[in-house]
Amino acid sequence: MKVLLIGSGGREHALAWKLAQSPLLDKLYAAPGNPGVADHAELVDLDVDDHQAVTAFCKSSAIDFIVFGPEAPLVAGLSDMLRAEGFLCFGPSQAAAQLEGSKGFTKDICARFSIPTGAYQRFNNAPKAKAYVRAQGAPIVVKADGLAAGKGVTVAMTVEEACAAIDDCFEGAFGAAGAEVVVEAFLDGEEASFFALSDGKTALALASAQDHKRVGDGDAGPNTGGMGAYSPAPVMTPELVERTMKEIIEPTMRGMAEMGHPFSGVFFAGLMITDKGPELIEYNVRFGDPECQVLMMRMKSDLLPLLLAAAKGELDSAHVEWRDETALTVVMASKGYPGSYEKGTAIEALPEDAADLHVFHAGTALKDGRLVATGGRVLNVTALGDSVSEAQGKAYRAIDEVRWDNGFCRRDIGWRAVAREGK
């Protein structure tokens, strides 16, 4: 098969690395990719916002299958255009991608189909949103409705902080994403990420992970796109996985089909495990970043047939196998992230990849033959171990081999699970 992978980050490097291992694959292209992806795929200099150019490339190169990494092209409707031209795609339609493209849409789905989530209201102006916050009190959660690169959510511990977050949204801090705001109840518990494939009729549970959103050790500082992750998440017991499928994933899949927007792709459910069980914080409509990196390291099965089964409506006969080990990834970011940071700084050396260690490129480029950092999140150092602490140790030993003066990372990824191991 000839496959085109859309995207350029660490998630896409992990997908490319895994797809390249498939005996079904003849040729892998990536648009636009990055220097890490280039080890596994031919990079294509395509602007994925130019839907006509992507479609023309797929026709001229006789592409058999398109795999979407990021959410923005899905929300923009690229998969719809490609499907209309007869191409097989992994990733939902524009209508189904509203599950990530609009926080309010997802909350309304939850209300309509009795999916457990925090109580909420939607607002299109600041005074009404602030009045609701004052009536509810804190802690409370404020979310920009649209896509904000993982940064449009404020967990406000005071009414004043919530009102400031509302002002940020309506004053344009998140562009068009903040034109509408969702204010919802604060859920107390432990967060987990859960992934399941869907073909619109059948859902196949994949695996759990736990992300670390805050930039600093001990979960301090501002939110980021994610500073590290590990899989599986110990909090997600087999019983909670079963409940998540029955109470959250399957009702969403049935509800989307009932609404005329059958969901084909991967559900990424951000969950809070509360005293009542799993509750939905939000949906994403693609693999997580950096969660994808730990999922791909743990997956024993061939990825390509699973994605094809989701795209073709054949998941009822699909099966997935996982390694028993834990995978853990640590994000190395440019100093200053998630604020402003210097671009183009030199990465002088990286550790050697091994069976239990892989460095995925998230924000790199080649400049005059040298590897440089171009993004906020730049490298994902990912390791396998028999326990979280073993995987953590391997990842940090590898990080200490990275020679990049402008890089930093959290030194405590996996701390919750490590603490559990000691009990």
Tab-separated table of C-alpha atoms in Angstrom, residues 237-409:
chain	number	residue	atom	x	y	z
A	237	THR	CA	-8.431	-0.719	36.168
A	238	PRO	CA	-10.106	-3.318	33.881
A	239	GLU	CA	-13.429	-2.442	35.549
A	240	LEU	CA	-12.987	1.276	34.800
A	241	VAL	CA	-12.006	0.497	31.197
A	242	GLU	CA	-15.222	-1.511	30.798
A	243	ARG	CA	-17.293	1.290	32.352
A	244	THR	CA	-15.608	3.899	30.125
A	245	MET	CA	-16.493	1.883	27.012
A	246	LYS	CA	-20.113	1.280	28.111
A	247	GLU	CA	-20.897	4.659	29.681
A	248	ILE	CA	-18.850	7.081	27.541
A	249	ILE	CA	-17.353	5.725	24.280
A	250	GLU	CA	-20.192	3.517	23.015
A	251	PRO	CA	-23.022	6.016	23.785
A	252	THR	CA	-21.002	8.723	22.000
A	253	MET	CA	-20.502	6.499	18.950
A	254	ARG	CA	-24.221	5.571	18.842
A	255	GLY	CA	-25.249	9.192	19.419
A	256	MET	CA	-23.035	10.538	16.635
A	257	ALA	CA	-24.467	7.944	14.226
A	258	GLU	CA	-28.023	8.852	15.306
A	259	MET	CA	-27.246	12.530	14.594
A	260	GLY	CA	-26.054	11.634	11.091
A	261	HIS	CA	-22.344	12.108	11.874
A	262	PRO	CA	-20.977	8.558	12.273
A	263	PHE	CA	-17.537	8.696	13.880
A	264	SER	CA	-14.690	6.929	12.070
A	265	GLY	CA	-11.248	7.319	13.619
A	266	VAL	CA	-9.886	7.379	17.158
A	267	PHE	CA	-11.713	8.657	20.215
A	268	PHE	CA	-9.313	10.251	22.691
A	269	ALA	CA	-11.328	10.681	25.875
A	270	GLY	CA	-9.899	12.939	28.561
A	271	LEU	CA	-11.346	11.464	31.749
A	272	MET	CA	-11.590	12.356	35.415
A	273	ILE	CA	-11.847	9.307	37.661
A	274	THR	CA	-14.144	10.583	40.434
A	275	ASP	CA	-15.871	8.891	43.378
A	276	LYS	CA	-18.718	8.135	40.941
A	277	GLY	CA	-16.442	6.537	38.327
A	278	PRO	CA	-15.197	7.822	34.941
A	279	GLU	CA	-16.494	11.223	33.811
A	280	LEU	CA	-15.701	12.923	30.503
A	281	ILE	CA	-13.650	16.120	30.613
A	282	GLU	CA	-13.287	16.456	26.837
A	283	TYR	CA	-12.898	14.568	23.575
A	284	ASN	CA	-10.113	14.799	21.041
A	285	VAL	CA	-10.532	13.211	17.608
A	286	ARG	CA	-6.941	12.061	17.048
A	287	PHE	CA	-4.180	10.339	18.951
A	288	GLY	CA	-2.786	12.377	21.839
A	289	ASP	CA	0.551	14.106	21.726
A	290	PRO	CA	2.613	12.875	23.645
A	291	GLU	CA	0.288	9.940	24.509
A	292	CYS	CA	0.599	8.484	20.992
A	293	GLN	CA	4.321	8.010	21.521
A	294	VAL	CA	3.822	5.709	24.537
A	295	LEU	CA	0.922	3.857	22.866
A	296	MET	CA	3.007	3.074	19.764
A	297	MET	CA	5.927	1.824	21.897
A	298	ARG	CA	3.566	-0.591	23.720
A	299	MET	CA	1.536	-1.807	20.725
A	300	LYS	CA	2.548	-5.312	19.616
A	301	SER	CA	-0.001	-5.504	16.786
A	302	ASP	CA	0.533	-4.088	13.317
A	303	LEU	CA	-0.985	-0.577	13.374
A	304	LEU	CA	-1.852	-0.308	9.676
A	305	PRO	CA	-4.558	-3.052	9.530
A	306	LEU	CA	-6.220	-1.557	12.633
A	307	LEU	CA	-6.442	1.901	11.060
A	308	LEU	CA	-7.674	0.346	7.802
A	309	ALA	CA	-10.372	-1.598	9.691
A	310	ALA	CA	-11.587	1.630	11.309
A	311	ALA	CA	-11.673	3.377	7.911
A	312	LYS	CA	-13.455	0.489	6.141
A	313	GLY	CA	-16.047	-0.290	8.837
A	314	GLU	CA	-14.463	-3.650	9.699
A	315	LEU	CA	-13.513	-3.224	13.372
A	316	ASP	CA	-15.921	-5.990	14.458
A	317	SER	CA	-13.250	-8.533	13.471
A	318	ALA	CA	-10.215	-6.546	14.699
A	319	HIS	CA	-8.024	-7.370	17.689
A	320	VAL	CA	-5.115	-5.532	19.283
A	321	GLU	CA	-2.259	-6.839	21.447
A	322	TRP	CA	-0.087	-4.854	23.852
A	323	ARG	CA	3.253	-5.337	25.558
A	324	ASP	CA	3.055	-5.874	29.314
A	325	GLU	CA	5.735	-3.246	29.907
A	326	THR	CA	5.115	0.392	30.754
A	327	ALA	CA	6.139	3.049	28.244
A	328	LEU	CA	7.083	6.536	29.438
A	329	THR	CA	7.924	9.627	27.390
A	330	VAL	CA	9.516	12.878	28.532
A	331	VAL	CA	9.086	16.013	26.419
A	332	MET	CA	12.120	18.224	25.937
A	333	ALA	CA	11.015	21.771	25.184
A	334	SER	CA	12.662	25.056	24.260
A	335	LYS	CA	13.431	27.300	27.245
A	336	GLY	CA	10.573	29.780	27.616
A	337	TYR	CA	7.826	27.373	26.496
A	338	PRO	CA	4.798	27.637	26.769
A	339	GLY	CA	5.610	31.353	26.425
A	340	SER	CA	7.901	32.802	23.777
A	341	TYR	CA	11.136	30.953	22.990
A	342	GLU	CA	14.119	31.181	20.674
A	343	LYS	CA	13.859	29.189	17.445
A	344	GLY	CA	16.679	27.571	15.493
A	345	THR	CA	18.862	26.553	18.438
A	346	ALA	CA	21.310	23.719	17.711
A	347	ILE	CA	20.785	20.156	18.955
A	348	GLU	CA	24.319	18.773	19.032
A	349	ALA	CA	23.737	15.121	20.020
A	350	LEU	CA	20.951	12.609	20.668
A	351	PRO	CA	21.093	9.187	22.377
A	352	GLU	CA	21.143	6.071	20.189
A	353	ASP	CA	17.772	4.406	19.629
A	354	ALA	CA	17.393	0.865	21.036
A	355	ALA	CA	14.655	-1.768	21.295
A	356	ASP	CA	13.464	-0.146	24.526
A	357	LEU	CA	14.306	3.498	23.729
A	358	HIS	CA	13.270	5.874	20.973
A	359	VAL	CA	13.641	9.624	20.517
A	360	PHE	CA	10.705	11.031	18.577
A	361	HIS	CA	11.096	14.436	16.906
A	362	ALA	CA	8.335	16.922	17.708
A	363	GLY	CA	9.700	20.299	16.625
A	364	THR	CA	12.952	19.908	14.703
A	365	ALA	CA	14.369	20.860	11.309
A	366	LEU	CA	17.610	20.473	9.390
A	367	LYS	CA	19.455	23.733	8.738
A	368	ASP	CA	22.680	23.523	6.726
A	369	GLY	CA	22.900	19.845	7.665
A	370	ARG	CA	22.529	20.490	11.402
A	371	LEU	CA	19.577	19.510	13.573
A	372	VAL	CA	17.864	22.546	15.098
A	373	ALA	CA	14.881	23.114	17.374
A	374	THR	CA	11.982	24.896	15.690
A	375	GLY	CA	9.100	24.259	18.104
A	376	GLY	CA	8.098	24.749	21.705
A	377	ARG	CA	7.987	20.993	22.295
A	378	VAL	CA	10.984	19.579	20.436
A	379	LEU	CA	11.905	15.989	21.420
A	380	ASN	CA	10.024	13.073	23.023
A	381	VAL	CA	12.457	10.699	24.753
A	382	THR	CA	10.478	7.463	25.130
A	383	ALA	CA	11.417	4.268	26.981
A	384	LEU	CA	9.956	0.860	27.872
A	385	GLY	CA	10.417	-0.743	31.285
A	386	ASP	CA	8.959	-3.483	33.483
A	387	SER	CA	7.625	-0.755	35.801
A	388	VAL	CA	6.973	2.978	35.589
A	389	SER	CA	10.078	3.678	37.661
A	390	GLU	CA	12.255	1.520	35.362
A	391	ALA	CA	10.920	3.228	32.225
A	392	GLN	CA	11.338	6.606	33.934
A	393	GLY	CA	14.952	5.840	34.809
A	394	LYS	CA	15.774	4.793	31.232
A	395	ALA	CA	14.133	7.915	29.776
A	396	TYR	CA	15.993	10.315	32.074
A	397	ARG	CA	19.343	8.582	31.553
A	398	ALA	CA	18.790	9.031	27.805
A	399	ILE	CA	17.819	12.699	28.300
A	400	ASP	CA	21.113	13.268	30.069
A	401	GLU	CA	22.818	12.219	26.800
A	402	VAL	CA	21.003	14.912	24.790
A	403	ARG	CA	23.273	17.860	24.010
A	404	TRP	CA	20.991	20.836	23.494
A	405	ASP	CA	21.756	23.954	25.523
A	406	ASN	CA	18.346	25.559	25.011
A	407	GLY	CA	16.321	22.505	26.090
A	408	PHE	CA	14.568	21.755	29.354
A	409	CYS	CA	12.193	19.102	30.677
